[in-house]
């Protein structure tokens, strides 16, 4: 059963016009923001496929920016997000790309400030659902059928155990998990698919542990 | 976590054996799946109802999309109804105007509730707020209308598709219209079996509907298709309440819809490469919207 809840059918509450071009795009933006952890000073977005062709009419640009400003899919401020960004002095650039991608609705989002930056690739898979396929050069494989969380952490012993123990304590069952790192002892990434939606409280709890850098929810 | 029904036949059978409505069955299933209380499940749906009501209000005041392709038709229809006796009757035209209102708000980037998608968001609320004037339902009956719609949509989504890109517009507006028809029957006092007949009759008449949005936008012809989906639903509900049945059972109609979607060329599945999108005027509008002449293969 692909759809388990009646609210997948009646819902989500969202800003129109398209669940995949608007709501899904907003979610990609918001995941980027929550992984970055604060408001960025600059935003560079590359759009591919159908996103590149129709983003203005579908409000994909304002939706992505709205997500980066931490607005949810139903937040009416989404339609003014580009003006809000301008008022806040955030530099925003959009690039339409011709390159072919695996998914027709693909965005590469880079955001940052003077201290650091983050880059991810997101796809909008329909009905407002979004997936992240790449984060800071780490390739991610998520089925999109289960709620998933991303945990950026320092590659140290015990980091993974503290996270999985916390999930066990909250009776959250892990269905699939991947860990990858660029270099031994440097920044690493856990991708965890769970059976139930993870509450924001649990995410905050995870983030407070030693060696955990950032935590974000990817699929609702 | 327990799924109680997987298809329409199981749904009707369970309702009859337990002597409950489809909305009640959907609520019980949701409580099981999400491990939530009745109040939590009901409350979440009531919020969706509020959003739908507000979208209709906004649309009836008049909105315009950024592209300029849609907006203002809901107002025209309401004015027409005030000055004329509509040939198709008050309820039908009211449902049409409210479905249009919802989709015009969607196209104008207003707030809507996807039912089952954003592009097909007009059928269920359009019919609900039109038959409301005739049937005078309680607030709870209105919330239950959404659960009944959702039950049919749940079956379609899991056994066929509710996405235009996957199955053409029959999967979006077609499904939405069928969902609405089933819910109208329950609100009007019909049996679960009659709801299923209404769903089958509606979907049968939306089969083969292609998804061919001009300029790739959820505007032309989506807004007017929601209007026709809504009227289709009202008529089919009346037929089912009259005792008319579908010779092809509801689940087989859903399966046929799925197979038709699979055999449809991609040009007619939300790619803006065929149908109305590829007409000379469709292409002209596209060039105007984007300020360039987009060449499509």
XYZ file of N, CA, C and O in Angstrom, chain B residues 32-136:
420
model
N -6.624 3.410 13.495
C -5.787 2.216 13.579
C -4.386 2.458 13.032
O -3.386 2.134 13.668
N -4.346 3.025 11.822
C -3.069 3.194 11.124
C -2.160 4.180 11.848
O -0.967 3.958 11.996
N -2.765 5.294 12.304
C -1.944 6.352 12.905
C -1.861 6.236 14.421
O -1.162 7.016 15.056
N -2.596 5.309 14.989
C -2.668 5.182 16.444
C -3.094 6.512 17.075
O -2.472 7.024 17.996
N -4.135 7.083 16.506
C -4.643 8.368 16.983
C -6.072 8.196 17.512
O -6.753 7.233 17.171
N -6.514 9.170 18.326
C -7.878 9.115 18.858
C -8.861 9.650 17.807
O -8.452 10.291 16.837
N -10.150 9.388 18.035
C -11.185 9.919 17.147
C -11.056 11.437 17.054
O -11.079 12.003 15.959
N -10.869 12.086 18.203
C -10.812 13.552 18.234
C -9.650 14.088 17.396
O -9.786 15.084 16.700
N -8.506 13.406 17.473
C -7.339 13.866 16.714
C -7.573 13.748 15.207
O -7.287 14.663 14.442
N -8.096 12.587 14.800
C -8.342 12.343 13.380
C -9.411 13.321 12.866
O -9.247 13.966 11.829
N -10.478 13.453 13.633
C -11.579 14.340 13.250
C -11.090 15.792 13.169
O -11.397 16.515 12.224
N -10.322 16.190 14.169
C -9.833 17.575 14.239
C -8.953 17.938 13.052
O -9.043 19.037 12.507
N -8.104 16.988 12.643
C -7.226 17.252 11.499
C -8.048 17.454 10.224
O -7.768 18.330 9.419
N -9.105 16.648 10.084
C -9.937 16.776 8.880
C -10.745 18.072 8.918
O -10.983 18.691 7.872
N -11.140 18.473 10.118
C -11.915 19.711 10.232
C -11.086 20.913 9.769
O -11.608 21.849 9.163
N -9.769 20.850 10.027
C -8.888 21.929 9.555
C -8.887 21.985 8.032
O -8.885 23.062 7.436
N -8.885 20.804 7.403
C -8.942 20.767 5.935
C -10.228 21.418 5.432
O -10.230 22.143 4.442
N -11.329 21.138 6.145
C -12.622 21.717 5.769
C -12.571 23.248 5.845
O -13.067 23.941 4.949
N -11.946 23.769 6.904
C -11.818 25.230 7.054
C -11.078 25.846 5.869
O -11.472 26.895 5.351
N -9.987 25.165 5.457
C -9.186 25.673 4.341
C -10.008 25.683 3.049
O -9.965 26.637 2.272
N -10.797 24.621 2.847
C -11.619 24.537 1.643
C -12.656 25.662 1.612
O -12.888 26.287 0.577
N -13.267 25.902 2.761
C -14.308 26.934 2.849
C -13.727 28.308 2.536
O -14.299 29.093 1.776
N -12.546 28.563 3.091
C -11.881 29.859 2.890
C -11.486 30.032 1.414
O -11.627 31.128 0.848
N -10.990 28.948 0.793
C -10.576 29.031 -0.617
C -11.768 29.391 -1.501
O -11.652 30.210 -2.420
N -12.925 28.776 -1.207
C -14.126 29.081 -2.002
C -14.523 30.550 -1.825
O -14.794 31.259 -2.795
N -14.501 31.012 -0.577
C -14.818 32.431 -0.306
C -13.906 33.354 -1.106
O -14.370 34.300 -1.753
N -12.597 33.061 -1.064
C -11.628 33.904 -1.777
C -11.878 33.873 -3.278
O -11.838 34.907 -3.946
N -12.130 32.663 -3.795
C -12.343 32.527 -5.239
C -13.595 33.239 -5.708
O -13.630 33.797 -6.812
N -14.629 33.238 -4.862
C -15.894 33.894 -5.248
C -15.787 35.419 -5.174
O -16.618 36.134 -5.732
N -14.747 35.902 -4.486
C -14.501 37.351 -4.490
C -13.753 37.746 -5.756
O -13.737 38.911 -6.141
N -13.098 36.774 -6.381
C -12.366 37.056 -7.620
C -10.868 37.072 -7.417
O -10.362 37.859 -6.618
N -10.159 36.178 -8.108
C -8.690 36.144 -8.046
C -8.147 36.010 -9.481
O -8.873 35.626 -10.384
N -6.899 36.357 -9.660
C -6.229 36.221 -10.958
C -4.899 35.503 -10.755
O -4.208 35.756 -9.772
N -4.555 34.620 -11.696
C -3.267 33.932 -11.600
C -2.162 34.845 -12.124
O -2.427 35.805 -12.843
N -0.905 34.530 -11.755
C 0.236 35.339 -12.218
C 0.333 35.344 -13.744
O 0.678 36.346 -14.343
N 0.021 34.204 -14.360
C 0.139 34.102 -15.819
C -0.969 34.863 -16.524
O -0.850 35.196 -17.689
N -2.051 35.125 -15.825
C -3.210 35.783 -16.437
C -4.108 34.833 -17.218
O -5.098 35.247 -17.805
N -3.770 33.537 -17.216
C -4.568 32.576 -17.990
C -5.906 32.266 -17.325
O -6.870 31.913 -18.002
N -5.966 32.329 -16.004
C -7.224 32.014 -15.309
C -7.530 33.026 -14.212
O -6.645 33.721 -13.716
N -8.813 33.024 -13.827
C -9.283 33.903 -12.752
C -10.564 34.602 -13.163
O -10.780 34.889 -14.346
N -11.426 34.827 -12.193
C -12.635 35.616 -12.442
C -13.851 34.860 -12.952
O -14.947 35.406 -12.960
N -13.670 33.606 -13.369
C -14.822 32.865 -13.910
C -15.829 32.481 -12.821
O -17.036 32.467 -13.062
N -15.354 32.197 -11.621
C -16.263 31.843 -10.525
C -17.214 33.013 -10.250
O -18.404 32.819 -10.013
N -16.675 34.232 -10.320
C -17.486 35.430 -10.098
C -18.547 35.551 -11.199
O -19.719 35.828 -10.919
N -18.110 35.331 -12.447
C -19.052 35.413 -13.577
C -20.224 34.458 -13.395
O -21.379 34.819 -13.615
N -19.902 33.226 -12.995
C -20.957 32.209 -12.848
C -21.923 32.595 -11.719
O -23.142 32.471 -11.855
N -21.380 33.105 -10.609
C -22.241 33.513 -9.491
C -23.163 34.667 -9.901
O -24.335 34.689 -9.548
N -22.622 35.615 -10.663
C -23.435 36.752 -11.131
C -24.549 36.261 -12.057
O -25.687 36.714 -11.967
N -24.183 35.341 -12.925
C -25.154 34.753 -13.852
C -26.294 34.097 -13.077
O -27.477 34.246 -13.400
N -25.916 33.388 -11.996
C -26.934 32.700 -11.188
C -27.861 33.677 -10.472
O -29.018 33.367 -10.205
N -27.304 34.853 -10.134
C -28.151 35.844 -9.456
C -29.176 36.454 -10.425
O -30.258 36.844 -10.027
N -28.791 36.549 -11.701
C -29.652 37.220 -12.677
C -30.475 36.287 -13.558
O -31.357 36.734 -14.280
N -30.141 35.011 -13.545
C -30.840 34.050 -14.405
C -31.161 32.780 -13.620
O -30.515 32.479 -12.632
N -32.133 32.057 -14.148
C -32.386 30.694 -13.659
C -31.483 29.783 -14.489
O -31.723 29.633 -15.693
N -30.427 29.190 -13.889
C -29.529 28.385 -14.730
C -30.264 27.186 -15.332
O -31.057 26.536 -14.651
N -30.001 26.928 -16.609
C -30.667 25.820 -17.293
C -30.369 24.493 -16.610
O -31.218 23.614 -16.531
N -29.144 24.357 -16.101
C -28.759 23.078 -15.494
C -29.150 22.996 -14.017
O -28.873 21.998 -13.370
N -29.763 24.016 -13.492
C -30.231 23.964 -12.103
C -29.267 24.634 -11.131
O -28.084 24.776 -11.420
N -29.796 25.041 -9.982
C -29.013 25.812 -9.002
C -27.851 25.024 -8.423
O -26.734 25.517 -8.329
N -28.128 23.787 -7.975
C -27.085 23.007 -7.301
C -25.907 22.754 -8.243
O -24.755 22.912 -7.870
N -26.237 22.385 -9.484
C -25.183 22.067 -10.440
C -24.301 23.282 -10.696
O -23.081 23.210 -10.643
N -24.923 24.437 -10.971
C -24.134 25.632 -11.271
C -23.399 26.136 -10.033
O -22.308 26.691 -10.127
N -24.004 25.942 -8.864
C -23.338 26.359 -7.632
C -22.077 25.502 -7.417
O -21.008 26.020 -7.081
N -22.227 24.181 -7.641
C -21.071 23.273 -7.504
C -19.979 23.665 -8.492
O -18.789 23.708 -8.144
N -20.414 23.985 -9.710
C -19.465 24.382 -10.751
C -18.721 25.659 -10.335
O -17.498 25.743 -10.414
N -19.452 26.660 -9.861
C -18.804 27.931 -9.502
C -17.828 27.744 -8.337
O -16.765 28.360 -8.304
N -18.199 26.868 -7.401
C -17.333 26.680 -6.229
C -16.104 25.814 -6.540
O -15.032 26.012 -5.955
N -16.281 24.878 -7.485
C -15.115 24.105 -7.937
C -14.154 25.036 -8.670
O -12.942 25.016 -8.434
N -14.721 25.890 -9.544
C -13.894 26.852 -10.280
C -13.203 27.811 -9.309
O -12.006 28.090 -9.432
N -13.953 28.285 -8.315
C -13.388 29.208 -7.324
C -12.143 28.593 -6.678
O -11.096 29.231 -6.565
N -12.264 27.328 -6.273
C -11.146 26.651 -5.603
C -9.925 26.573 -6.518
O -8.806 26.890 -6.109
N -10.159 26.161 -7.771
C -9.006 25.996 -8.661
C -8.426 27.320 -9.137
O -7.243 27.403 -9.459
N -9.267 28.356 -9.157
C -8.718 29.683 -9.480
C -7.821 30.169 -8.345
O -6.780 30.782 -8.587
N -8.217 29.891 -7.124
C -7.376 30.248 -5.970
C -6.070 29.459 -6.032
O -4.980 29.985 -5.794
N -6.167 28.187 -6.388
C -4.969 27.359 -6.521
C -4.021 27.947 -7.563
O -2.827 28.097 -7.312
N -4.577 28.307 -8.732
C -3.748 28.859 -9.812
C -3.130 30.188 -9.416
O -2.055 30.544 -9.879
N -3.803 30.927 -8.524
C -3.306 32.230 -8.089
C -2.383 32.097 -6.871
O -2.078 33.088 -6.210
N -1.938 30.882 -6.602
C -1.045 30.601 -5.469
C -1.671 30.926 -4.115
O -0.979 31.342 -3.183
N -2.993 30.750 -4.033
C -3.654 30.877 -2.740
C -3.544 29.562 -1.976
O -2.955 28.599 -2.472
N -4.137 29.526 -0.778
C -4.059 28.323 0.051
C -5.235 27.395 -0.249
O -6.384 27.826 -0.226
N -4.930 26.145 -0.543
C -5.969 25.153 -0.831
C -5.640 23.855 -0.091
O -4.566 23.718 0.474
N -6.596 22.932 -0.115
C -6.320 21.600 0.410
C -6.327 20.652 -0.797
O -7.315 20.604 -1.539
N -5.258 19.943 -1.026
C -5.176 19.011 -2.146
C -6.192 17.885 -1.942
O -6.219 17.263 -0.888
N -7.093 17.660 -2.920
C -8.130 16.624 -2.789
C -8.391 15.927 -4.113
O -9.342 16.293 -4.777
N -7.720 14.916 -4.593
C -6.539 14.362 -3.953
C -5.262 15.127 -4.290
O -4.279 14.992 -3.589
N -5.276 15.937 -5.370
C -4.082 16.729 -5.700
C -4.479 18.205 -5.758
O -5.659 18.537 -5.613
N -3.500 19.071 -6.002
C -3.780 20.499 -6.113
C -4.576 20.785 -7.390
O -5.532 21.551 -7.383
N -4.202 20.135 -8.476
C -4.866 20.370 -9.758
C -6.309 19.903 -9.785
O -7.109 20.356 -10.597
N -6.656 18.985 -8.880
C -8.028 18.461 -8.836
C -8.724 18.860 -7.538
O -9.638 18.188 -7.087
N -8.285 19.965 -6.950
C -8.758 20.355 -5.615
C -10.181 20.899 -5.592
O -10.732 21.134 -4.523
N -10.818 21.092 -6.772
C -12.116 21.754 -6.789
C -13.340 20.858 -6.632
O -14.355 21.289 -6.087
N -13.259 19.620 -7.125
C -14.452 18.758 -7.188
C -15.086 18.489 -5.820
O -16.290 18.642 -5.642
N -14.265 18.044 -4.871
C -14.821 17.653 -3.568
C -15.396 18.855 -2.810
O -16.575 18.837 -2.432
N -14.632 19.946 -2.603
C -15.245 21.086 -1.904
C -16.348 21.768 -2.710
O -17.337 22.232 -2.118
N -16.211 21.825 -4.022
C -17.237 22.469 -4.862
C -18.589 21.814 -4.676
O -19.602 22.488 -4.447
N -18.611 20.473 -4.732
C -19.875 19.759 -4.557
C -20.364 19.855 -3.112
O -21.548 20.044 -2.859
N -19.414 19.757 -2.169
C -19.807 19.794 -0.750
C -20.551 21.091 -0.411
O -21.642 21.063 0.169
N -19.953 22.225 -0.813
C -20.559 23.492 -0.415
C -21.778 23.856 -1.270
O -22.531 24.760 -0.921
N -21.993 23.123 -2.363
C -23.214 23.337 -3.147
C -24.366 22.504 -2.572
O -25.457 23.022 -2.343
N -24.114 21.215 -2.294
C -25.207 20.385 -1.768
C -25.548 20.763 -0.322
O -26.639 20.487 0.155
N -24.605 21.426 0.332
C -24.838 21.906 1.698
C -26.109 22.767 1.759
O -26.910 22.647 2.696
N -26.293 23.612 0.761
C -27.464 24.501 0.751
C -28.771 23.737 0.635
O -29.826 24.203 1.054
N -28.706 22.551 0.061
C -29.915 21.757 -0.150
C -30.152 20.795 1.016
O -31.265 20.613 1.489
N -29.065 20.166 1.496
C -29.215 19.099 2.494
C -29.079 19.582 3.943
O -29.371 18.824 4.867
N -28.614 20.815 4.124
C -28.420 21.380 5.476
C -27.715 20.422 6.446
O -28.263 20.101 7.502
